[in-house]
Coordinates of C-alpha atoms in Angstrom, one line a residue:
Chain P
X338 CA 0.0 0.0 0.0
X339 CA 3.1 2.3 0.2
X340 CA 2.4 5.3 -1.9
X341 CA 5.8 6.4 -2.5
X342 CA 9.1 4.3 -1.6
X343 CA 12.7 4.3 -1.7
X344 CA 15.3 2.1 -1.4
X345 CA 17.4 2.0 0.6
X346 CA 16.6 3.5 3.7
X347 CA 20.3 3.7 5.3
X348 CA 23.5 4.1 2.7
X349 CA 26.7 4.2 4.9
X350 CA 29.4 4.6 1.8
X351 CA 33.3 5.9 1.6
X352 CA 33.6 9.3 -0.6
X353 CA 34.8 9.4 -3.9
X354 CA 32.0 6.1 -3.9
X355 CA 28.7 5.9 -6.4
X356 CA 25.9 5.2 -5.5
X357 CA 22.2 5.4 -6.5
X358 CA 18.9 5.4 -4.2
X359 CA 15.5 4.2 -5.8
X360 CA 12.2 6.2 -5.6
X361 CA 8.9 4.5 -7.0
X362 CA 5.2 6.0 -6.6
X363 CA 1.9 3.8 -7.7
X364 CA -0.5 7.1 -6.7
X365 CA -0.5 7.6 -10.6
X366 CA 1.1 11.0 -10.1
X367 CA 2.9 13.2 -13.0
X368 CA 5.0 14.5 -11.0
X369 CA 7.9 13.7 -9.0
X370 CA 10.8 15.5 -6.8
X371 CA 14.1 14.5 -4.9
X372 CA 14.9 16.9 -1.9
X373 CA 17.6 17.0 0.5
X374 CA 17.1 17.6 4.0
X375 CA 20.2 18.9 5.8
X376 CA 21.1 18.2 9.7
X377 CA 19.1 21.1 10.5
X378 CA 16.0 19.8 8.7
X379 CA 16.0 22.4 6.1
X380 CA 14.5 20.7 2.9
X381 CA 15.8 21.9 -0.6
X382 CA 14.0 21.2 -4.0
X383 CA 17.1 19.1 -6.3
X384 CA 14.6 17.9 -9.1
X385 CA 11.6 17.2 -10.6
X386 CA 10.3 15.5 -13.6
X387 CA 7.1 16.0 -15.1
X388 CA 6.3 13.1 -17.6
X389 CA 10.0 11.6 -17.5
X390 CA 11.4 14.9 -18.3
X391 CA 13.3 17.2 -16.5
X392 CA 11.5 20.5 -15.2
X393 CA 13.5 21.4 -12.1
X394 CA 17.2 21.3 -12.1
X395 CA 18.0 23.8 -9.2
X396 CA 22.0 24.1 -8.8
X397 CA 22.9 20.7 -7.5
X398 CA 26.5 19.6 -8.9
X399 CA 26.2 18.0 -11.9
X400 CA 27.8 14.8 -10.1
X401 CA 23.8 14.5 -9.0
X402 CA 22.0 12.8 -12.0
X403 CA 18.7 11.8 -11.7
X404 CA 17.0 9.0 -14.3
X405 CA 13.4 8.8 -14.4
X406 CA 12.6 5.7 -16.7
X407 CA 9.1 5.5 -16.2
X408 CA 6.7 8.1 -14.4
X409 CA 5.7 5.9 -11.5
X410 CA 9.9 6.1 -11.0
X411 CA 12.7 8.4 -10.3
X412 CA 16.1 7.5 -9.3
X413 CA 18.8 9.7 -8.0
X414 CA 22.7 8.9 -9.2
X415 CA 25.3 10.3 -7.0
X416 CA 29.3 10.1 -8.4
X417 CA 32.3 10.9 -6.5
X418 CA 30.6 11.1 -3.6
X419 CA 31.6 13.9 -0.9
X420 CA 31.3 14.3 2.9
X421 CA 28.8 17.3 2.3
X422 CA 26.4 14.9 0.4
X423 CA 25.8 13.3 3.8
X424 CA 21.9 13.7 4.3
X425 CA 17.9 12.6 4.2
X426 CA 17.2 12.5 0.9
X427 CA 13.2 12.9 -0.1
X428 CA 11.6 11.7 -2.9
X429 CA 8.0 13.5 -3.7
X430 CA 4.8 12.9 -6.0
X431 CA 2.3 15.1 -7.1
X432 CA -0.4 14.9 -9.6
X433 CA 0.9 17.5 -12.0
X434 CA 2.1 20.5 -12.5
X435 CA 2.4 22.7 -9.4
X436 CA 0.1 24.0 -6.5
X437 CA -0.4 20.1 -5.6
X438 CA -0.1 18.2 -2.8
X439 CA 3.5 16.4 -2.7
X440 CA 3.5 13.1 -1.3
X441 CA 6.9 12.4 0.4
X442 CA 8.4 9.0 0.4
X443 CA 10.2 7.9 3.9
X444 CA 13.4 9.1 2.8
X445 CA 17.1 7.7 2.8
X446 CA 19.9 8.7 5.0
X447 CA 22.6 8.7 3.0
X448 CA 26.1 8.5 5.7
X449 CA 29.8 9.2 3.4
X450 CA 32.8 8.8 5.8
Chain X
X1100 CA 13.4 33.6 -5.5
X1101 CA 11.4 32.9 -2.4
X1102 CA 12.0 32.5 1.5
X1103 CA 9.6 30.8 3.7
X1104 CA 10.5 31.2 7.5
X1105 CA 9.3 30.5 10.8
X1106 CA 8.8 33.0 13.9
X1107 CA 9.3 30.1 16.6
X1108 CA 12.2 27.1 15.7
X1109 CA 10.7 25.4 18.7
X1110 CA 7.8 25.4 20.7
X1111 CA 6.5 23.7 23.6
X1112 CA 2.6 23.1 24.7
X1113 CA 0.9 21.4 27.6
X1114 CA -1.3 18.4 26.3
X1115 CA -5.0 19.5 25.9
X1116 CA -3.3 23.0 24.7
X1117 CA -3.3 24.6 21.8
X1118 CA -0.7 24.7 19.7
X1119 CA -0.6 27.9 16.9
X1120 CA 3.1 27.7 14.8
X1121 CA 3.4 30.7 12.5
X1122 CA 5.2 30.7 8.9
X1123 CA 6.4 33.9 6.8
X1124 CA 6.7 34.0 3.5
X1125 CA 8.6 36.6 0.9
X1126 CA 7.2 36.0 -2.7
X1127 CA 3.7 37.9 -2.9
X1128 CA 3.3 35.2 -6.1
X1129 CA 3.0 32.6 -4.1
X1130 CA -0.7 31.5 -4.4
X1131 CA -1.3 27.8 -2.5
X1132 CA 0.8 27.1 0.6
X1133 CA 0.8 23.7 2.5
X1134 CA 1.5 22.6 6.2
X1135 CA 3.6 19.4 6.7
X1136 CA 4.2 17.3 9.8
X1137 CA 7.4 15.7 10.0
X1138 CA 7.9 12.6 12.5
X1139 CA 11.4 11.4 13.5
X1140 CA 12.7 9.2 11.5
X1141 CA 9.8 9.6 8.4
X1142 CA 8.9 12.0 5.6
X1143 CA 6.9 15.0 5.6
X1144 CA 3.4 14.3 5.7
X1145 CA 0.7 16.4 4.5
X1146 CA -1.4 18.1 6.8
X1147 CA -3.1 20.7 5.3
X1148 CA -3.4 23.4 2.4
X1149 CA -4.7 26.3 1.3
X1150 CA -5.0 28.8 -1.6
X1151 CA -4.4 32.2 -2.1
X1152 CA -8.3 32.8 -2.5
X1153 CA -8.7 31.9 0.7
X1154 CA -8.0 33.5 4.3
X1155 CA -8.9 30.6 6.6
X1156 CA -9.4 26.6 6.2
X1157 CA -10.4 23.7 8.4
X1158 CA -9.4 20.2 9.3
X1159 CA -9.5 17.7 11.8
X1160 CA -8.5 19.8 14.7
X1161 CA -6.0 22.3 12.8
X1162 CA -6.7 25.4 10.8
X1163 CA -4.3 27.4 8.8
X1164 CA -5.3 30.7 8.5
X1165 CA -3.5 33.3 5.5
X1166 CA -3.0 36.5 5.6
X1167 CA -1.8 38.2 2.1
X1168 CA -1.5 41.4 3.3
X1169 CA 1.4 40.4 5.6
X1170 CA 2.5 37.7 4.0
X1171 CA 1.9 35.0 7.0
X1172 CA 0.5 32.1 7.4
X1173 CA -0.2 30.2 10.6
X1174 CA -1.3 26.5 11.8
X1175 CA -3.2 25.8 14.4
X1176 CA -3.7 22.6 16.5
X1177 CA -6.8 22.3 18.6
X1178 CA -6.2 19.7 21.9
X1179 CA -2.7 19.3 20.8
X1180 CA -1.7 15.1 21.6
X1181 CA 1.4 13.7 22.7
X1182 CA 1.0 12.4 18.9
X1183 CA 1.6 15.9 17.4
X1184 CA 5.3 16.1 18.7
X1185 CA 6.8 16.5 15.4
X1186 CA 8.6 19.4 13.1
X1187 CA 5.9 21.2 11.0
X1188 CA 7.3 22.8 7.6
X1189 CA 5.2 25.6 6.1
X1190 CA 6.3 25.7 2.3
X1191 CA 5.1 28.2 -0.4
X1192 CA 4.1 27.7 -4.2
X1193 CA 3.8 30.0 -7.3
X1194 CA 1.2 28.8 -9.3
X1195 CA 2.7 26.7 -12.5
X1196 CA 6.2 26.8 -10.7
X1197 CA 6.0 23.4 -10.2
X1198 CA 7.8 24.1 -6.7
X1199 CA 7.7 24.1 -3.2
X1200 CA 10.5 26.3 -1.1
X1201 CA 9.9 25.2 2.3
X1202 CA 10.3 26.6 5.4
X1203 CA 13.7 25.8 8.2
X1204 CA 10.7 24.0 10.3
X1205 CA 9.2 24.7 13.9
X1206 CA 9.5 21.4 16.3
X1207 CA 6.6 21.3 18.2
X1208 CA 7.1 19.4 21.8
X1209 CA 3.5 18.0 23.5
X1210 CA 4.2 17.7 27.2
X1211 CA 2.2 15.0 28.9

């Protein structure tokens, strides 16, 4: 019945590592986001794809890349990773384009030591 | 760009209380703002919205009230639970932005 999920929940990896964490939503939605959250909870828009295609890009480094093969599914690419990437990553749904309700997934706490 | 803020970062209530958490925003576009509660350890979850139409809107024991003129928009919890311990994010939308700028988040404490 999960509405949006991601895999995995925990990612404990070494910089300079890739890795990649898995969002999939079965609401039907259009829409769908990645955020990070930081340790002080502040949440900040990285992407969204409307349709599989790329609407938001805000300025993430490009060694970010997200994939979106199907609409029910986004998936977020990290290279080279970096202490600083260490975070909650969200992914969101909404039906479509803007002034929606997003529908957060239970994020993943991405750890690089 | 846009800045949603909070007044309070934390704030504590006496169960049976209730609880009012307060959101500012800066872009005077912004025309459908939601509330989101955020449990440890779990995603935002919606709580409730409302559009720029309106000034005032009801739910199962919270209201958010908007006020354009000032830019502010607030959230009350009637009877406020042990349960509603959580952060709440206020975030901000212009219409056919496709996004949401949240707020930094108010963490609401229930004490029993």
């Amino acid at each position: 019945d999960t509405a949006v999920s991601q895999t995995p929940k925990y990612l404990v990896t070494q910089m300079g590592n890739d890795k990649s964490i898995k969002c999939e939503q079965n609401l039907g939605h259009d829409t769908m986001y990645w955020y990070k959250q930081d340790s002080k909870k502040f949440l900040k828009i990285m992407f969204s794809y409307n349709n599989k295609e790329l609407i938001i890009n805000e300025t993430v480094p490009n060694r970010f890349s997200p994939k979106s093969p199907d609409k029910a599914h986004l998936n977020l690419h990290i290279n080279s990773l970096e202490l600083g990437d260490s975070a909650v990553y969200f992914c969101a749904s909404c039906v479509g384009a803007g002034t929606d309700t997003q529908y957060f997934g239970p994020g993943t706490r991405l750890t690089v030591l | 760009g846009e800045s949603v803020g909070l007044h309070l970062p934390t704030l504590s209530v006496q169960e049976g209380d209730n609880s009012i958490i307060n959101c500012a925003y800066s872009n005077s576009a912004s025309d459908y703002f939601i509330w989101y509660k955020q449990e440890s350890g779990k995603g935002p979850q919606f709580i409730i919205d409302i559009r720029s139409n309106m000034d005032k809107r009801q739910g199962q024991r919270v209201t958010v009230l908007l006020n354009k003129t000032v830019k502010h928009l607030s959230l009350q919890i009637a009877a406020t639970q042990p349960g509603d311990s959580a952060v709440y994010f206020c975030a901000g939308e212009e219409a056919g932005s496709y996004q949401l700028t949240f707020g930094k988040g108010t963490k609401l404490s229930v004490i029993p």
